[in-house]
mmCIF file of C-alpha atoms in Angstrom:
data_model
loop_
_atom_site.group_PDB
_atom_site.id
_atom_site.type_symbol
_atom_site.label_atom_id
_atom_site.label_comp_id
_atom_site.label_asym_id
_atom_site.label_seq_id
_atom_site.Cartn_x
_atom_site.Cartn_y
_atom_site.Cartn_z
ATOM 1 C CA GLY A 1 -41.104 2.321 9.490
ATOM 2 C CA GLN A 2 -37.788 1.488 11.055
ATOM 3 C CA ASN A 3 -35.417 -0.858 9.312
ATOM 4 C CA ILE A 4 -31.962 -2.320 9.860
ATOM 5 C CA ASP A 5 -30.420 -4.295 6.991
ATOM 6 C CA GLN A 6 -27.509 -6.711 7.230
ATOM 7 C CA PRO A 7 -26.413 -9.597 5.004
ATOM 8 C CA THR A 8 -27.855 -12.877 6.221
ATOM 9 C CA GLU A 9 -24.665 -14.888 5.970
ATOM 10 C CA MET A 10 -20.999 -14.412 5.075
ATOM 11 C CA THR A 11 -18.081 -16.814 4.730
ATOM 12 C CA ALA A 12 -14.427 -15.974 5.271
ATOM 13 C CA THR A 13 -11.105 -17.758 5.709
ATOM 14 C CA GLU A 14 -9.138 -18.035 8.933
ATOM 15 C CA GLY A 15 -6.491 -15.294 9.111
ATOM 16 C CA ALA A 16 -8.292 -13.063 6.596
ATOM 17 C CA ILE A 17 -10.262 -9.814 6.988
ATOM 18 C CA VAL A 18 -14.028 -9.491 6.694
ATOM 19 C CA GLN A 19 -16.338 -6.472 6.612
ATOM 20 C CA ILE A 20 -19.958 -6.794 7.727
ATOM 21 C CA ASN A 21 -22.196 -3.963 6.554
ATOM 22 C CA CYS A 22 -25.266 -2.505 8.212
ATOM 23 C CA THR A 23 -27.630 0.102 6.782
ATOM 24 C CA TYR A 24 -30.379 1.666 8.803
ATOM 25 C CA GLN A 25 -33.485 3.820 8.525
ATOM 26 C CA THR A 26 -34.774 4.806 11.952
ATOM 27 C CA SER A 27 -36.790 7.536 13.595
ATOM 28 C CA GLY A 28 -33.916 9.443 15.093
ATOM 29 C CA PHE A 29 -30.400 8.289 15.901
ATOM 30 C CA ASN A 30 -28.747 8.049 19.291
ATOM 31 C CA GLY A 31 -25.938 5.653 18.541
ATOM 32 C CA LEU A 32 -25.194 2.353 16.848
ATOM 33 C CA PHE A 33 -24.115 -0.875 18.541
ATOM 34 C CA TRP A 34 -22.523 -4.088 17.344
ATOM 35 C CA TYR A 35 -22.993 -7.284 19.307
ATOM 36 C CA GLN A 36 -21.596 -10.784 18.835
ATOM 37 C CA GLN A 37 -23.778 -13.834 19.443
ATOM 38 C CA HIS A 38 -22.452 -17.383 19.403
ATOM 39 C CA ALA A 39 -24.993 -20.090 18.639
ATOM 40 C CA GLY A 40 -27.154 -20.870 21.654
ATOM 41 C CA GLU A 41 -25.709 -18.022 23.693
ATOM 42 C CA ALA A 42 -26.598 -14.462 24.632
ATOM 43 C CA PRO A 43 -25.484 -11.419 22.623
ATOM 44 C CA THR A 44 -22.350 -9.731 23.967
ATOM 45 C CA PHE A 45 -21.327 -6.111 23.364
ATOM 46 C CA LEU A 46 -18.591 -5.370 20.821
ATOM 47 C CA SER A 47 -18.675 -1.689 19.943
ATOM 48 C CA TYR A 48 -20.566 1.593 20.048
ATOM 49 C CA ASN A 49 -20.476 4.486 17.557
ATOM 50 C CA VAL A 50 -22.296 7.784 17.903
ATOM 51 C CA LEU A 51 -20.021 10.076 15.846
ATOM 52 C CA ASP A 52 -18.865 9.552 12.280
ATOM 53 C CA GLY A 53 -15.627 7.704 11.844
ATOM 54 C CA LEU A 54 -13.774 4.599 12.835
ATOM 55 C CA GLU A 55 -13.549 3.105 16.328
ATOM 56 C CA GLU A 56 -10.796 0.524 16.736
ATOM 57 C CA LYS A 57 -10.707 -2.092 19.443
ATOM 58 C CA GLY A 58 -8.049 -4.742 18.939
ATOM 59 C CA ARG A 59 -8.896 -6.977 15.990
ATOM 60 C CA PHE A 60 -12.346 -5.398 15.674
ATOM 61 C CA SER A 61 -13.154 -1.960 14.255
ATOM 62 C CA SER A 62 -16.498 -0.277 13.638
ATOM 63 C CA PHE A 63 -17.240 2.577 11.257
ATOM 64 C CA LEU A 64 -20.197 4.945 11.129
ATOM 65 C CA SER A 65 -21.528 7.402 8.550
ATOM 66 C CA ARG A 66 -24.668 9.065 9.877
ATOM 67 C CA SER A 67 -25.370 10.948 6.640
ATOM 68 C CA LYS A 68 -25.445 7.646 4.733
ATOM 69 C CA GLY A 69 -27.210 5.625 7.442
ATOM 70 C CA TYR A 70 -24.368 3.132 7.223
ATOM 71 C CA SER A 71 -22.011 1.245 9.469
ATOM 72 C CA TYR A 72 -19.617 -1.626 9.106
ATOM 73 C CA LEU A 73 -17.832 -3.987 11.447
ATOM 74 C CA LEU A 74 -14.337 -4.970 10.369
ATOM 75 C CA LEU A 75 -12.792 -8.137 11.752
ATOM 76 C CA LYS A 76 -9.069 -8.709 11.161
ATOM 77 C CA GLU A 77 -6.897 -11.802 11.559
ATOM 78 C CA LEU A 78 -9.958 -14.002 11.696
ATOM 79 C CA GLN A 79 -9.944 -16.884 14.132
ATOM 80 C CA MET A 80 -12.230 -19.914 14.218
ATOM 81 C CA LYS A 81 -13.767 -18.589 17.434
ATOM 82 C CA ASP A 82 -15.054 -15.582 15.468
ATOM 83 C CA SER A 83 -17.657 -17.854 13.882
ATOM 84 C CA ALA A 84 -20.838 -16.304 15.248
ATOM 85 C CA SER A 85 -23.699 -14.001 14.370
ATOM 86 C CA TYR A 86 -23.044 -10.264 14.419
ATOM 87 C CA LEU A 87 -25.950 -8.025 15.331
ATOM 88 C CA CYS A 88 -26.286 -4.366 14.401
ATOM 89 C CA ALA A 89 -28.597 -2.225 16.548
ATOM 90 C CA VAL A 90 -29.547 1.467 16.426
ATOM 91 C CA ARG A 91 -30.823 3.494 19.363
ATOM 92 C CA ASP A 92 -33.756 5.526 18.053
ATOM 93 C CA SER A 93 -35.347 8.816 19.145
ATOM 94 C CA ASN A 94 -37.175 7.004 21.978
ATOM 95 C CA TYR A 95 -33.848 5.556 23.153
ATOM 96 C CA GLN A 96 -34.986 2.041 22.278
ATOM 97 C CA LEU A 97 -32.663 -0.318 20.421
ATOM 98 C CA ILE A 98 -33.840 -1.417 16.970
ATOM 99 C CA TRP A 99 -32.093 -4.639 15.954
ATOM 100 C CA GLY A 100 -31.076 -6.094 12.643
ATOM 101 C CA ALA A 101 -31.638 -9.810 12.045
ATOM 102 C CA GLY A 102 -27.902 -10.445 12.316
ATOM 103 C CA THR A 103 -25.179 -11.700 9.983
ATOM 104 C CA LYS A 104 -24.023 -15.279 10.443
ATOM 105 C CA LEU A 105 -20.259 -15.390 9.865
ATOM 106 C CA ILE A 106 -18.758 -18.736 8.931
ATOM 107 C CA ILE A 107 -14.983 -19.071 9.219
ATOM 108 C CA LYS A 108 -13.286 -21.780 7.179
ATOM 109 C CA PRO A 109 -9.777 -23.074 7.882
ATOM 110 C CA ILE B 1 -24.662 -14.068 41.283
ATOM 111 C CA ALA B 2 -22.657 -12.221 38.642
ATOM 112 C CA GLY B 3 -24.507 -10.238 35.970
ATOM 113 C CA ILE B 4 -27.951 -11.379 34.872
ATOM 114 C CA THR B 5 -29.586 -14.707 35.543
ATOM 115 C CA GLN B 6 -32.720 -16.113 33.947
ATOM 116 C CA ALA B 7 -34.891 -19.055 34.907
ATOM 117 C CA PRO B 8 -35.849 -21.523 33.677
ATOM 118 C CA THR B 9 -33.214 -22.317 31.035
ATOM 119 C CA SER B 10 -35.840 -24.000 28.916
ATOM 120 C CA GLN B 11 -39.486 -24.954 29.231
ATOM 121 C CA ILE B 12 -42.121 -26.850 27.287
ATOM 122 C CA LEU B 13 -45.572 -25.476 28.014
ATOM 123 C CA ALA B 14 -49.090 -26.486 27.016
ATOM 124 C CA ALA B 15 -51.107 -23.821 25.241
ATOM 125 C CA GLY B 16 -53.400 -21.926 27.581
ATOM 126 C CA ARG B 17 -51.106 -22.298 30.603
ATOM 127 C CA ARG B 18 -49.735 -19.373 32.566
ATOM 128 C CA MET B 19 -45.955 -18.996 32.754
ATOM 129 C CA THR B 20 -43.569 -16.563 34.429
ATOM 130 C CA LEU B 21 -40.007 -16.164 33.199
ATOM 131 C CA ARG B 22 -37.687 -14.859 35.886
ATOM 132 C CA CYS B 23 -34.860 -12.368 35.487
ATOM 133 C CA THR B 24 -32.527 -11.070 38.187
ATOM 134 C CA GLN B 25 -29.535 -8.746 37.900
ATOM 135 C CA ASP B 26 -26.971 -7.807 40.522
ATOM 136 C CA MET B 27 -25.371 -4.831 38.744
ATOM 137 C CA ARG B 28 -27.795 -2.272 40.237
ATOM 138 C CA HIS B 29 -28.777 -1.252 36.719
ATOM 139 C CA ASN B 30 -31.731 1.085 36.442
ATOM 140 C CA ALA B 31 -33.093 -0.129 33.100
ATOM 141 C CA MET B 32 -34.225 -3.660 32.228
ATOM 142 C CA TYR B 33 -35.659 -5.199 29.074
ATOM 143 C CA TRP B 34 -37.342 -8.312 27.747
ATOM 144 C CA TYR B 35 -36.718 -9.394 24.155
ATOM 145 C CA ARG B 36 -37.751 -12.347 22.073
ATOM 146 C CA GLN B 37 -35.527 -13.743 19.353
ATOM 147 C CA ASP B 38 -36.950 -15.735 16.463
ATOM 148 C CA LEU B 39 -35.085 -17.264 13.533
ATOM 149 C CA GLY B 40 -34.571 -14.758 10.738
ATOM 150 C CA LEU B 41 -35.782 -11.831 12.793
ATOM 151 C CA GLY B 42 -33.928 -9.351 14.918
ATOM 152 C CA LEU B 43 -34.377 -9.135 18.652
ATOM 153 C CA ARG B 44 -37.800 -7.631 19.332
ATOM 154 C CA LEU B 45 -38.542 -5.659 22.466
ATOM 155 C CA ILE B 46 -41.518 -6.925 24.458
ATOM 156 C CA HIS B 47 -41.497 -4.687 27.534
ATOM 157 C CA TYR B 48 -38.995 -2.476 29.277
ATOM 158 C CA SER B 49 -38.498 -0.660 32.562
ATOM 159 C CA ASN B 50 -36.384 2.490 32.826
ATOM 160 C CA THR B 51 -36.384 2.384 36.629
ATOM 161 C CA ALA B 52 -37.946 0.415 39.476
ATOM 162 C CA GLY B 53 -41.686 1.021 39.685
ATOM 163 C CA THR B 54 -42.134 1.919 36.008
ATOM 164 C CA THR B 55 -42.696 -0.211 32.909
ATOM 165 C CA GLY B 56 -43.375 0.418 29.234
ATOM 166 C CA LYS B 57 -44.528 -1.462 26.153
ATOM 167 C CA GLY B 58 -42.122 -2.388 23.408
ATOM 168 C CA GLU B 59 -42.691 -3.509 19.855
ATOM 169 C CA VAL B 60 -44.527 -6.791 20.616
ATOM 170 C CA PRO B 61 -46.226 -6.509 24.061
ATOM 171 C CA ASP B 62 -49.483 -8.375 23.375
ATOM 172 C CA GLY B 63 -49.922 -11.498 25.491
ATOM 173 C CA TYR B 64 -47.160 -10.500 27.917
ATOM 174 C CA SER B 65 -47.028 -8.524 31.153
ATOM 175 C CA VAL B 66 -44.201 -7.380 33.408
ATOM 176 C CA SER B 67 -43.657 -5.841 36.817
ATOM 177 C CA ARG B 68 -40.692 -4.066 38.397
ATOM 178 C CA ALA B 69 -41.176 -4.063 42.149
ATOM 179 C CA ASN B 70 -37.472 -3.538 42.861
ATOM 180 C CA THR B 71 -34.215 -2.787 41.037
ATOM 181 C CA ASP B 72 -33.016 -6.364 40.701
ATOM 182 C CA ASP B 73 -36.008 -8.357 39.431
ATOM 183 C CA PHE B 74 -38.018 -8.081 36.215
ATOM 184 C CA PRO B 75 -40.337 -11.063 35.672
ATOM 185 C CA LEU B 76 -42.179 -11.628 32.396
ATOM 186 C CA THR B 77 -45.584 -13.338 32.524
ATOM 187 C CA LEU B 78 -47.479 -15.064 29.753
ATOM 188 C CA ALA B 79 -51.065 -15.109 30.996
ATOM 189 C CA SER B 80 -52.305 -17.759 28.558
ATOM 190 C CA ALA B 81 -49.567 -19.129 26.330
ATOM 191 C CA VAL B 82 -50.098 -19.625 22.590
ATOM 192 C CA PRO B 83 -47.870 -21.499 20.086
ATOM 193 C CA SER B 84 -46.759 -18.214 18.453
ATOM 194 C CA GLN B 85 -45.006 -17.387 21.726
ATOM 195 C CA THR B 86 -42.543 -20.207 21.099
ATOM 196 C CA SER B 87 -39.224 -18.361 21.062
ATOM 197 C CA VAL B 88 -35.994 -17.657 22.887
ATOM 198 C CA TYR B 89 -36.491 -14.961 25.496
ATOM 199 C CA PHE B 90 -33.637 -12.716 26.605
ATOM 200 C CA CYS B 91 -33.628 -10.381 29.560
ATOM 201 C CA ALA B 92 -31.178 -7.464 29.456
ATOM 202 C CA SER B 93 -30.193 -4.572 31.662
ATOM 203 C CA SER B 94 -28.322 -1.295 31.313
ATOM 204 C CA ASP B 95 -27.195 1.446 33.636
ATOM 205 C CA SER B 96 -29.605 3.835 31.930
ATOM 206 C CA SER B 97 -31.759 3.942 28.809
ATOM 207 C CA ALA B 98 -29.898 6.865 27.271
ATOM 208 C CA GLY B 99 -26.949 7.496 25.043
ATOM 209 C CA GLY B 100 -24.226 4.900 24.847
ATOM 210 C CA SER B 101 -25.416 2.865 27.781
ATOM 211 C CA THR B 102 -24.678 -0.748 26.899
ATOM 212 C CA GLN B 103 -27.239 -3.487 27.369
ATOM 213 C CA TYR B 104 -26.036 -6.688 29.023
ATOM 214 C CA PHE B 105 -27.935 -9.882 28.325
ATOM 215 C CA GLY B 106 -28.898 -12.880 30.405
ATOM 216 C CA PRO B 107 -28.355 -16.419 29.054
ATOM 217 C CA GLY B 108 -31.906 -16.722 27.711
ATOM 218 C CA THR B 109 -34.934 -18.965 28.204
ATOM 219 C CA ARG B 110 -35.951 -21.294 25.391
ATOM 220 C CA LEU B 111 -39.746 -21.619 25.512
ATOM 221 C CA THR B 112 -41.814 -24.054 23.476
ATOM 222 C CA VAL B 113 -45.598 -23.755 23.540
ATOM 223 C CA LEU B 114 -47.466 -26.801 22.235
#
């Protein structure tokens, strides 16, 4: 079966750095996405990785290792507005997105 | 209209009733999707359409039907609602279904079936 694993919840301090991990087992791989979802709102796109390595976009970076079935999202200089759920999704061999349950990130002042 | 709109925003429905959730996008995207999101579970694909005139079944299609008569609209119908269909429903669209094409989501419909 297909599986995406993420921690259920993480807590971090404003101004700090946090790393959210995602491991996956899917039938085929055609890219990995990270989305942010604030409570009661729709998911919004953060990043896309298809090759191994680090993609940096401002305060957010995403890393991929296809051989290990592993990705992480790195958030720097945390702000209170970063309190949200972070969803990892993998595009499988049928080009459908398989979603993790999401990691709820709580930022404390 | 900018992006994707969904209607209604929320709905309480009696079991056994028929309900259509509406989704419209103005980005001229070819592909559209319906997901449900339940607490503790990831988004689960109900149905999808790679282009107008075609539809396909996702992971959890039972009890739901869709149509794609044109590029912009992708309604989801519950023929006879059951309590297990209580969920938040998101419609999404993307330029294509391949590669790095990003999915953009509507604001969601919160459905309660009693």
